[in-house]
């Protein structure tokens, strides 16, 4: 019994000695563990900050006229979707519209439908829900899609002006200069320009540290507005933005102005008064829509930030993101006798099919 008590006491003494000897090591390890834990918590906190949600203020605030404005924007959105969808359907189904001009117009309608759908539905839902929260991933996706679609439209409008120039100024060479292969090259170059714009600007914009307020005083994640929330070195972004604006705004707009100037000169030399009047009316409406679209975009992306205010930014952005998708098919297509004729032929065909079906019963 005494032997067992002595063994127990010696074992306890050895454990105490080992514990006392290893205490400084344990203290040192505890300190290192605490430092690592603090660093991990800091990294997690930074990631949460980077991925935290933004808040979109919206195009208009809740007030006495907000319901009326909401109804107008809803009407414009659904009208733009319906009108552009009808244009695509008519151009696809009617063989008389299988020409280079209408081929390009059908893709213009598709682009209009796509980029208005990336902005307006989210804005309308935010108004109905009563909060404008948008996640970092959703904001990035919206910015990427919007820049791609609107960039493709910038290029496509410029090349469509070239199509009109060839049709009016060089009608005999039109089948050669605007062949099926050339039309697909125009379309591919437009989409390539839009994609390049998205892949250049979106990573640079969304990788900036957003150290200011997370509230975006706009109705969608537009690049200049996001830039105001960012801190740090913005020189790379500003240089890329300048190059992209020159490439996708100034060059296509210059092509449009030069093409329509040459068209107007050619029209002025026409002998037919009726043809001259019709051509001037068509060109003036085209120029009005193009000026509205490019003018608003030039203000947004190329004017120095000192000239910008939140209200002006929202109004100018609304012009080329909400109104233009509705105006394009109305000005370019539905006022055209070819399109109205195609619409009447489709209606007559549907009525004929309906009549035959009823006779069968």
mmCIF file of C-alpha atoms in Angstrom:
data_model
loop_
_atom_site.group_PDB
_atom_site.id
_atom_site.type_symbol
_atom_site.label_atom_id
_atom_site.label_comp_id
_atom_site.label_asym_id
_atom_site.label_seq_id
_atom_site.Cartn_x
_atom_site.Cartn_y
_atom_site.Cartn_z
ATOM 1 C CA UNK A 1 0.000 0.000 0.000
ATOM 2 C CA UNK A 2 2.764 2.404 0.910
ATOM 3 C CA UNK A 3 4.526 1.497 -2.322
ATOM 4 C CA UNK A 4 1.444 2.413 -4.359
ATOM 5 C CA UNK A 5 1.096 5.763 -2.555
ATOM 6 C CA UNK A 6 4.734 6.570 -3.268
ATOM 7 C CA UNK A 7 4.260 5.725 -6.976
ATOM 8 C CA UNK A 8 1.191 7.947 -7.206
ATOM 9 C CA UNK A 9 2.942 10.876 -5.545
ATOM 10 C CA UNK A 10 5.970 10.516 -7.814
ATOM 11 C CA UNK A 11 3.764 10.398 -10.921
ATOM 12 C CA UNK A 12 1.921 13.531 -9.787
ATOM 13 C CA UNK A 13 5.222 15.262 -9.136
ATOM 14 C CA UNK A 14 6.498 14.385 -12.655
ATOM 15 C CA UNK A 15 3.316 15.733 -14.291
ATOM 16 C CA UNK A 16 3.602 18.985 -12.321
ATOM 17 C CA UNK A 17 7.253 19.352 -13.288
ATOM 18 C CA UNK A 18 6.460 18.770 -16.988
ATOM 19 C CA UNK A 19 3.615 21.253 -16.832
ATOM 20 C CA UNK A 20 5.793 23.889 -15.147
ATOM 21 C CA UNK A 21 8.590 23.341 -17.646
ATOM 22 C CA UNK A 22 6.242 23.599 -20.652
ATOM 23 C CA UNK A 23 4.294 26.628 -19.418
ATOM 24 C CA UNK A 24 6.435 29.227 -21.293
ATOM 25 C CA UNK A 25 5.981 27.254 -24.538
ATOM 26 C CA UNK A 26 2.262 27.124 -24.028
ATOM 27 C CA UNK A 27 2.171 30.846 -23.389
ATOM 28 C CA UNK A 28 4.142 31.501 -26.582
ATOM 29 C CA UNK A 29 1.884 29.217 -28.615
ATOM 30 C CA UNK A 30 -1.204 30.875 -27.207
ATOM 31 C CA UNK A 31 0.126 34.277 -28.234
ATOM 32 C CA UNK A 32 0.818 33.062 -31.778
ATOM 33 C CA UNK A 33 -2.638 31.486 -31.997
ATOM 34 C CA UNK A 34 -4.264 34.744 -30.884
ATOM 35 C CA UNK A 35 -2.337 36.725 -33.514
ATOM 36 C CA UNK A 36 -3.342 34.286 -36.280
ATOM 37 C CA UNK A 37 -6.954 34.387 -35.133
ATOM 38 C CA UNK A 38 -6.992 38.194 -35.238
ATOM 39 C CA UNK A 39 -5.550 38.158 -38.769
ATOM 40 C CA UNK A 40 -8.140 35.620 -39.937
ATOM 41 C CA UNK A 41 -10.930 37.685 -38.430
ATOM 42 C CA UNK A 42 -9.587 40.755 -40.217
ATOM 43 C CA UNK A 43 -9.498 38.911 -43.553
ATOM 44 C CA UNK A 44 -13.026 37.627 -43.053
ATOM 45 C CA UNK A 45 -14.151 41.128 -42.199
ATOM 46 C CA UNK A 46 -12.514 42.510 -45.337
ATOM 47 C CA UNK A 47 -14.199 39.878 -47.480
ATOM 48 C CA UNK A 48 -17.532 40.728 -45.923
ATOM 49 C CA UNK A 49 -16.905 44.386 -46.665
ATOM 50 C CA UNK A 50 -16.015 43.643 -50.297
ATOM 51 C CA UNK A 51 -19.044 41.421 -50.819
ATOM 52 C CA UNK A 52 -21.556 43.487 -48.850
ATOM 53 C CA UNK A 53 -24.685 44.755 -50.563
ATOM 54 C CA UNK A 54 -25.178 48.101 -52.239
ATOM 55 C CA UNK A 55 -28.309 50.213 -52.011
ATOM 56 C CA UNK A 56 -29.789 51.796 -55.148
ATOM 57 C CA UNK A 57 -31.540 55.083 -54.398
ATOM 58 C CA UNK A 58 -33.671 54.787 -57.558
ATOM 59 C CA UNK A 59 -34.811 57.101 -60.329
ATOM 60 C CA UNK A 60 -37.383 58.811 -58.118
ATOM 61 C CA UNK A 61 -38.286 58.822 -54.437
ATOM 62 C CA UNK A 62 -41.604 57.778 -52.918
ATOM 63 C CA UNK A 63 -43.926 60.757 -53.005
ATOM 64 C CA UNK A 64 -47.076 62.233 -54.457
ATOM 65 C CA UNK A 65 -46.051 61.678 -58.092
ATOM 66 C CA UNK A 66 -44.064 58.464 -57.625
ATOM 67 C CA UNK A 67 -47.028 56.235 -58.530
ATOM 68 C CA UNK A 68 -47.570 58.168 -61.759
ATOM 69 C CA UNK A 69 -43.886 57.934 -62.704
ATOM 70 C CA UNK A 70 -43.881 54.233 -61.865
ATOM 71 C CA UNK A 71 -46.855 53.695 -64.202
ATOM 72 C CA UNK A 72 -45.164 55.596 -67.031
ATOM 73 C CA UNK A 73 -41.936 53.602 -66.736
ATOM 74 C CA UNK A 74 -43.914 50.339 -66.604
ATOM 75 C CA UNK A 75 -45.800 51.351 -69.750
ATOM 76 C CA UNK A 76 -42.609 52.369 -71.564
ATOM 77 C CA UNK A 77 -40.895 49.113 -70.609
ATOM 78 C CA UNK A 78 -43.727 46.839 -71.751
ATOM 79 C CA UNK A 79 -44.297 48.869 -74.920
ATOM 80 C CA UNK A 80 -40.587 48.660 -75.756
ATOM 81 C CA UNK A 81 -40.589 44.892 -75.229
ATOM 82 C CA UNK A 82 -43.750 44.391 -77.318
ATOM 83 C CA UNK A 83 -42.781 46.713 -80.167
ATOM 84 C CA UNK A 84 -39.262 45.297 -80.481
ATOM 85 C CA UNK A 85 -40.624 41.758 -80.250
ATOM 86 C CA UNK A 86 -43.137 42.486 -83.036
ATOM 87 C CA UNK A 87 -40.327 43.923 -85.167
ATOM 88 C CA UNK A 88 -38.196 40.803 -84.766
ATOM 89 C CA UNK A 89 -41.198 38.585 -85.544
ATOM 90 C CA UNK A 90 -42.178 40.526 -88.698
ATOM 91 C CA UNK A 91 -38.627 40.638 -90.041
ATOM 92 C CA UNK A 92 -38.217 36.925 -89.423
ATOM 93 C CA UNK A 93 -41.530 35.783 -90.907
ATOM 94 C CA UNK A 94 -41.993 38.128 -93.884
ATOM 95 C CA UNK A 95 -39.731 37.397 -96.911
ATOM 96 C CA UNK A 96 -40.051 40.989 -98.191
ATOM 97 C CA UNK A 97 -38.116 42.175 -95.140
ATOM 98 C CA UNK A 98 -35.179 39.808 -95.677
ATOM 99 C CA UNK A 99 -32.850 42.654 -96.644
ATOM 100 C CA UNK A 100 -29.598 43.914 -95.062
ATOM 101 C CA UNK A 101 -31.273 46.944 -93.477
ATOM 102 C CA UNK A 102 -33.981 44.919 -91.736
ATOM 103 C CA UNK A 103 -31.503 42.207 -90.795
ATOM 104 C CA UNK A 104 -29.543 44.840 -88.850
ATOM 105 C CA UNK A 105 -32.755 46.370 -87.468
ATOM 106 C CA UNK A 106 -33.860 43.011 -86.068
ATOM 107 C CA UNK A 107 -30.616 42.718 -84.127
ATOM 108 C CA UNK A 108 -30.951 46.334 -82.962
ATOM 109 C CA UNK A 109 -34.383 45.421 -81.567
ATOM 110 C CA UNK A 110 -32.896 42.378 -79.842
ATOM 111 C CA UNK A 111 -30.161 44.490 -78.211
ATOM 112 C CA UNK A 112 -32.746 47.055 -77.075
ATOM 113 C CA UNK A 113 -34.830 44.316 -75.459
ATOM 114 C CA UNK A 114 -31.813 42.872 -73.696
ATOM 115 C CA UNK A 115 -30.319 45.984 -72.173
ATOM 116 C CA UNK A 116 -33.593 47.532 -71.030
ATOM 117 C CA UNK A 117 -34.300 44.185 -69.325
ATOM 118 C CA UNK A 118 -31.059 44.398 -67.336
ATOM 119 C CA UNK A 119 -32.063 47.726 -65.750
ATOM 120 C CA UNK A 120 -35.788 48.476 -65.597
ATOM 121 C CA UNK A 121 -37.224 45.284 -63.982
ATOM 122 C CA UNK A 122 -34.844 45.577 -61.028
ATOM 123 C CA UNK A 123 -35.746 49.256 -60.627
ATOM 124 C CA UNK A 124 -39.489 48.504 -60.685
ATOM 125 C CA UNK A 125 -39.153 45.644 -58.190
ATOM 126 C CA UNK A 126 -37.134 47.859 -55.847
ATOM 127 C CA UNK A 127 -39.910 50.446 -55.914
ATOM 128 C CA UNK A 128 -42.613 47.852 -55.152
ATOM 129 C CA UNK A 129 -40.607 46.200 -52.370
ATOM 130 C CA UNK A 130 -39.625 49.538 -50.874
ATOM 131 C CA UNK A 131 -35.882 48.916 -50.702
ATOM 132 C CA UNK A 132 -33.130 49.101 -53.295
ATOM 133 C CA UNK A 133 -30.732 46.452 -52.031
ATOM 134 C CA UNK A 134 -28.529 44.829 -54.669
ATOM 135 C CA UNK A 135 -25.724 42.376 -53.952
ATOM 136 C CA UNK A 136 -22.162 42.858 -55.096
ATOM 137 C CA UNK A 137 -22.490 39.916 -57.528
ATOM 138 C CA UNK A 138 -25.775 41.213 -58.958
ATOM 139 C CA UNK A 139 -24.342 44.710 -59.364
ATOM 140 C CA UNK A 140 -21.311 43.268 -61.166
ATOM 141 C CA UNK A 141 -23.523 41.178 -63.465
ATOM 142 C CA UNK A 142 -25.759 44.154 -64.236
ATOM 143 C CA UNK A 143 -22.755 46.345 -65.028
ATOM 144 C CA UNK A 144 -21.225 43.655 -67.251
ATOM 145 C CA UNK A 145 -24.405 42.955 -69.243
ATOM 146 C CA UNK A 146 -25.354 46.602 -69.562
ATOM 147 C CA UNK A 147 -21.919 47.644 -70.847
ATOM 148 C CA UNK A 148 -21.913 44.774 -73.334
ATOM 149 C CA UNK A 149 -25.360 45.469 -74.777
ATOM 150 C CA UNK A 150 -25.078 49.249 -74.900
ATOM 151 C CA UNK A 151 -21.558 49.024 -76.370
ATOM 152 C CA UNK A 152 -22.829 46.704 -79.110
ATOM 153 C CA UNK A 153 -25.598 49.200 -79.895
ATOM 154 C CA UNK A 154 -23.129 52.077 -80.166
ATOM 155 C CA UNK A 155 -21.190 50.214 -82.845
ATOM 156 C CA UNK A 156 -24.271 48.847 -84.600
ATOM 157 C CA UNK A 157 -25.892 52.282 -84.991
ATOM 158 C CA UNK A 158 -22.696 53.616 -86.557
ATOM 159 C CA UNK A 159 -22.529 50.749 -89.048
ATOM 160 C CA UNK A 160 -26.252 51.055 -89.825
ATOM 161 C CA UNK A 161 -25.616 54.660 -90.856
ATOM 162 C CA UNK A 162 -23.050 53.302 -93.328
ATOM 163 C CA UNK A 163 -25.765 50.958 -94.670
ATOM 164 C CA UNK A 164 -28.071 53.916 -95.326
ATOM 165 C CA UNK A 165 -25.219 55.846 -96.951
ATOM 166 C CA UNK A 166 -24.534 53.003 -99.390
ATOM 167 C CA UNK A 167 -28.262 52.531 -100.145
ATOM 168 C CA UNK A 168 -28.842 56.189 -101.012
ATOM 169 C CA UNK A 169 -25.494 57.340 -102.381
ATOM 170 C CA UNK A 170 -24.382 54.117 -104.132
ATOM 171 C CA UNK A 171 -27.582 52.182 -104.885
ATOM 172 C CA UNK A 172 -26.115 50.245 -107.823
ATOM 173 C CA UNK A 173 -23.301 48.841 -105.681
ATOM 174 C CA UNK A 174 -25.519 48.153 -102.675
ATOM 175 C CA UNK A 175 -25.869 44.361 -103.244
ATOM 176 C CA UNK A 176 -22.068 44.043 -103.358
ATOM 177 C CA UNK A 177 -21.157 46.464 -100.554
ATOM 178 C CA UNK A 178 -23.881 45.125 -98.245
ATOM 179 C CA UNK A 179 -23.792 41.421 -99.020
ATOM 180 C CA UNK A 180 -24.867 38.731 -96.579
ATOM 181 C CA UNK A 181 -21.250 38.201 -95.557
ATOM 182 C CA UNK A 182 -20.750 41.924 -94.913
ATOM 183 C CA UNK A 183 -23.911 42.032 -92.764
ATOM 184 C CA UNK A 184 -22.627 39.221 -90.558
ATOM 185 C CA UNK A 185 -19.246 40.952 -90.297
ATOM 186 C CA UNK A 186 -20.995 44.155 -89.171
ATOM 187 C CA UNK A 187 -22.989 42.238 -86.594
ATOM 188 C CA UNK A 188 -19.953 40.300 -85.328
ATOM 189 C CA UNK A 189 -17.856 43.456 -85.005
ATOM 190 C CA UNK A 190 -20.641 45.166 -83.027
ATOM 191 C CA UNK A 191 -20.900 42.296 -80.551
ATOM 192 C CA UNK A 192 -17.119 42.065 -80.323
ATOM 193 C CA UNK A 193 -16.888 45.776 -79.490
ATOM 194 C CA UNK A 194 -19.560 45.459 -76.806
ATOM 195 C CA UNK A 195 -17.928 42.377 -75.279
ATOM 196 C CA UNK A 196 -14.527 44.062 -75.267
ATOM 197 C CA UNK A 197 -16.031 47.050 -73.498
ATOM 198 C CA UNK A 198 -17.562 44.800 -70.818
ATOM 199 C CA UNK A 199 -14.448 42.722 -70.235
ATOM 200 C CA UNK A 200 -12.267 45.831 -69.947
ATOM 201 C CA UNK A 201 -14.386 48.100 -67.756
ATOM 202 C CA UNK A 202 -16.253 45.710 -65.461
ATOM 203 C CA UNK A 203 -13.237 44.068 -63.747
ATOM 204 C CA UNK A 204 -11.523 47.430 -63.271
ATOM 205 C CA UNK A 205 -14.651 49.103 -61.904
ATOM 206 C CA UNK A 206 -15.728 46.364 -59.524
ATOM 207 C CA UNK A 207 -12.207 45.612 -58.232
ATOM 208 C CA UNK A 208 -11.834 49.131 -56.821
ATOM 209 C CA UNK A 209 -12.111 49.392 -53.011
ATOM 210 C CA UNK A 210 -15.480 50.931 -52.095
ATOM 211 C CA UNK A 211 -14.595 52.744 -48.893
ATOM 212 C CA UNK A 212 -17.276 55.435 -49.116
ATOM 213 C CA UNK A 213 -20.999 54.997 -48.601
ATOM 214 C CA UNK A 214 -22.580 51.863 -50.082
ATOM 215 C CA UNK A 215 -25.545 53.915 -51.326
ATOM 216 C CA UNK A 216 -25.608 54.322 -55.126
ATOM 217 C CA UNK A 217 -27.436 57.531 -55.980
ATOM 218 C CA UNK A 218 -28.746 56.083 -59.233
ATOM 219 C CA UNK A 219 -31.266 53.531 -60.493
ATOM 220 C CA UNK A 220 -28.666 51.000 -61.695
ATOM 221 C CA UNK A 221 -24.969 50.190 -61.312
ATOM 222 C CA UNK A 222 -23.562 52.640 -63.851
ATOM 223 C CA UNK A 223 -19.794 52.997 -64.110
ATOM 224 C CA UNK A 224 -19.345 56.744 -63.347
ATOM 225 C CA UNK A 225 -21.631 56.503 -60.312
ATOM 226 C CA UNK A 226 -19.775 53.457 -58.997
ATOM 227 C CA UNK A 227 -16.506 55.340 -59.454
ATOM 228 C CA UNK A 228 -17.649 58.046 -57.030
ATOM 229 C CA UNK A 229 -18.020 55.442 -54.286
ATOM 230 C CA UNK A 230 -14.535 54.032 -54.855
ATOM 231 C CA UNK A 231 -11.292 55.157 -53.275
ATOM 232 C CA UNK A 232 -7.686 54.507 -54.111
ATOM 233 C CA UNK A 233 -5.843 54.961 -57.382
ATOM 234 C CA UNK A 234 -8.296 55.479 -60.249
ATOM 235 C CA UNK A 235 -5.756 56.396 -62.931
ATOM 236 C CA UNK A 236 -5.916 53.005 -64.691
ATOM 237 C CA UNK A 237 -9.695 53.094 -64.747
ATOM 238 C CA UNK A 238 -9.827 56.643 -66.118
ATOM 239 C CA UNK A 239 -7.347 55.794 -68.885
ATOM 240 C CA UNK A 240 -9.286 52.674 -69.948
ATOM 241 C CA UNK A 241 -12.565 54.585 -69.753
ATOM 242 C CA UNK A 242 -11.184 57.339 -71.996
ATOM 243 C CA UNK A 243 -9.955 54.823 -74.597
ATOM 244 C CA UNK A 244 -13.272 52.958 -74.547
ATOM 245 C CA UNK A 245 -15.287 56.167 -74.901
ATOM 246 C CA UNK A 246 -13.235 57.292 -77.889
ATOM 247 C CA UNK A 247 -13.581 53.837 -79.446
ATOM 248 C CA UNK A 248 -17.284 53.205 -78.855
ATOM 249 C CA UNK A 249 -18.717 56.746 -78.755
ATOM 250 C CA UNK A 250 -16.719 59.266 -80.755
ATOM 251 C CA UNK A 251 -15.762 56.989 -83.672
ATOM 252 C CA UNK A 252 -19.297 55.581 -84.334
ATOM 253 C CA UNK A 253 -20.838 59.021 -83.808
ATOM 254 C CA UNK A 254 -18.371 60.530 -86.301
ATOM 255 C CA UNK A 255 -19.281 57.806 -88.826
ATOM 256 C CA UNK A 256 -22.980 58.594 -88.335
ATOM 257 C CA UNK A 257 -22.492 62.336 -88.787
ATOM 258 C CA UNK A 258 -20.330 61.860 -91.896
ATOM 259 C CA UNK A 259 -22.755 59.327 -93.419
ATOM 260 C CA UNK A 260 -25.852 61.444 -92.878
ATOM 261 C CA UNK A 261 -24.082 64.597 -94.077
ATOM 262 C CA UNK A 262 -23.291 62.818 -97.342
ATOM 263 C CA UNK A 263 -26.866 61.482 -97.496
ATOM 264 C CA UNK A 264 -28.346 64.953 -97.027
ATOM 265 C CA UNK A 265 -26.125 66.341 -99.786
ATOM 266 C CA UNK A 266 -27.247 63.573 -102.129
ATOM 267 C CA UNK A 267 -30.910 64.097 -101.198
ATOM 268 C CA UNK A 268 -30.601 67.839 -101.760
ATOM 269 C CA UNK A 269 -29.495 67.149 -105.334
ATOM 270 C CA UNK A 270 -32.610 65.064 -106.077
ATOM 271 C CA UNK A 271 -35.033 66.450 -108.643
ATOM 272 C CA UNK A 272 -38.159 64.881 -107.171
ATOM 273 C CA UNK A 273 -39.691 67.177 -104.554
ATOM 274 C CA UNK A 274 -41.721 64.362 -103.000
ATOM 275 C CA UNK A 275 -38.717 62.040 -102.748
ATOM 276 C CA UNK A 276 -36.624 64.850 -101.296
ATOM 277 C CA UNK A 277 -39.253 65.624 -98.663
ATOM 278 C CA UNK A 278 -39.600 61.966 -97.681
ATOM 279 C CA UNK A 279 -35.835 61.466 -97.461
ATOM 280 C CA UNK A 280 -35.367 64.603 -95.344
ATOM 281 C CA UNK A 281 -38.127 63.524 -92.959
ATOM 282 C CA UNK A 282 -36.565 60.069 -92.569
ATOM 283 C CA UNK A 283 -33.029 61.390 -92.078
ATOM 284 C CA UNK A 284 -34.114 64.069 -89.591
ATOM 285 C CA UNK A 285 -35.932 61.520 -87.413
ATOM 286 C CA UNK A 286 -32.930 59.173 -87.499
ATOM 287 C CA UNK A 287 -30.551 61.978 -86.593
ATOM 288 C CA UNK A 288 -32.820 63.061 -83.730
ATOM 289 C CA UNK A 289 -32.803 59.585 -82.150
ATOM 290 C CA UNK A 290 -29.057 59.129 -82.673
ATOM 291 C CA UNK A 291 -28.289 62.565 -81.204
ATOM 292 C CA UNK A 292 -30.464 61.812 -78.173
ATOM 293 C CA UNK A 293 -28.753 58.452 -77.644
ATOM 294 C CA UNK A 294 -25.159 59.499 -78.205
ATOM 295 C CA UNK A 295 -25.557 62.929 -76.606
ATOM 296 C CA UNK A 296 -26.778 61.432 -73.332
ATOM 297 C CA UNK A 297 -23.985 58.837 -73.394
ATOM 298 C CA UNK A 298 -21.318 61.474 -74.145
ATOM 299 C CA UNK A 299 -22.545 63.528 -71.187
ATOM 300 C CA UNK A 300 -22.448 60.491 -68.896
ATOM 301 C CA UNK A 301 -19.054 59.101 -69.837
ATOM 302 C CA UNK A 302 -16.941 61.937 -71.236
ATOM 303 C CA UNK A 303 -17.971 65.084 -69.390
ATOM 304 C CA UNK A 304 -15.758 65.863 -66.353
ATOM 305 C CA UNK A 305 -17.196 64.838 -62.996
ATOM 306 C CA UNK A 306 -17.368 68.461 -61.823
ATOM 307 C CA UNK A 307 -20.261 69.051 -64.272
ATOM 308 C CA UNK A 308 -22.286 66.083 -62.994
ATOM 309 C CA UNK A 309 -25.107 66.113 -60.481
ATOM 310 C CA UNK A 310 -27.164 63.073 -59.349
ATOM 311 C CA UNK A 311 -30.377 64.448 -60.889
ATOM 312 C CA UNK A 312 -28.748 65.184 -64.260
ATOM 313 C CA UNK A 313 -27.093 61.770 -64.304
ATOM 314 C CA UNK A 314 -30.425 60.024 -63.732
ATOM 315 C CA UNK A 315 -32.250 62.065 -66.377
ATOM 316 C CA UNK A 316 -29.594 61.599 -69.078
ATOM 317 C CA UNK A 317 -29.248 57.897 -68.272
ATOM 318 C CA UNK A 318 -33.024 57.464 -68.505
ATOM 319 C CA UNK A 319 -32.936 58.917 -72.028
ATOM 320 C CA UNK A 320 -30.618 56.301 -73.485
ATOM 321 C CA UNK A 321 -31.544 53.319 -71.278
ATOM 322 C CA UNK A 322 -35.353 53.605 -71.067
ATOM 323 C CA UNK A 323 -36.633 55.866 -73.873
ATOM 324 C CA UNK A 324 -34.264 54.872 -76.688
ATOM 325 C CA UNK A 325 -35.331 51.180 -76.776
ATOM 326 C CA UNK A 326 -38.880 52.402 -77.406
ATOM 327 C CA UNK A 327 -37.979 55.125 -79.903
ATOM 328 C CA UNK A 328 -35.665 53.003 -82.070
ATOM 329 C CA UNK A 329 -38.324 50.671 -83.525
ATOM 330 C CA UNK A 330 -40.850 53.506 -83.823
ATOM 331 C CA UNK A 331 -38.486 55.761 -85.763
ATOM 332 C CA UNK A 332 -36.474 53.236 -87.759
ATOM 333 C CA UNK A 333 -39.113 50.657 -88.622
ATOM 334 C CA UNK A 334 -42.777 51.040 -87.746
ATOM 335 C CA UNK A 335 -43.080 54.339 -89.651
ATOM 336 C CA UNK A 336 -41.769 52.508 -92.717
ATOM 337 C CA UNK A 337 -44.273 51.422 -95.389
ATOM 338 C CA UNK A 338 -42.455 48.094 -95.786
ATOM 339 C CA UNK A 339 -43.033 47.230 -92.143
ATOM 340 C CA UNK A 340 -46.667 48.314 -92.124
ATOM 341 C CA UNK A 341 -47.195 46.282 -95.306
ATOM 342 C CA UNK A 342 -45.614 43.232 -93.671
ATOM 343 C CA UNK A 343 -47.847 43.712 -90.629
ATOM 344 C CA UNK A 344 -50.960 43.803 -92.841
ATOM 345 C CA UNK A 345 -49.852 40.676 -94.718
ATOM 346 C CA UNK A 346 -49.329 38.785 -91.458
ATOM 347 C CA UNK A 347 -52.763 39.853 -90.209
ATOM 348 C CA UNK A 348 -54.370 38.798 -93.497
ATOM 349 C CA UNK A 349 -52.594 35.451 -93.308
ATOM 350 C CA UNK A 350 -53.780 34.907 -89.725
ATOM 351 C CA UNK A 351 -57.359 35.823 -90.689
ATOM 352 C CA UNK A 352 -57.212 33.446 -93.649
ATOM 353 C CA UNK A 353 -56.000 30.597 -91.473
ATOM 354 C CA UNK A 354 -58.707 31.392 -88.923
ATOM 355 C CA UNK A 355 -61.384 31.397 -91.651
ATOM 356 C CA UNK A 356 -60.220 28.067 -93.059
ATOM 357 C CA UNK A 357 -60.244 26.549 -89.572
ATOM 358 C CA UNK A 358 -63.804 27.686 -88.947
ATOM 359 C CA UNK A 359 -64.980 26.277 -92.306
ATOM 360 C CA UNK A 360 -63.375 22.944 -91.424
ATOM 361 C CA UNK A 361 -65.408 22.740 -88.245
#
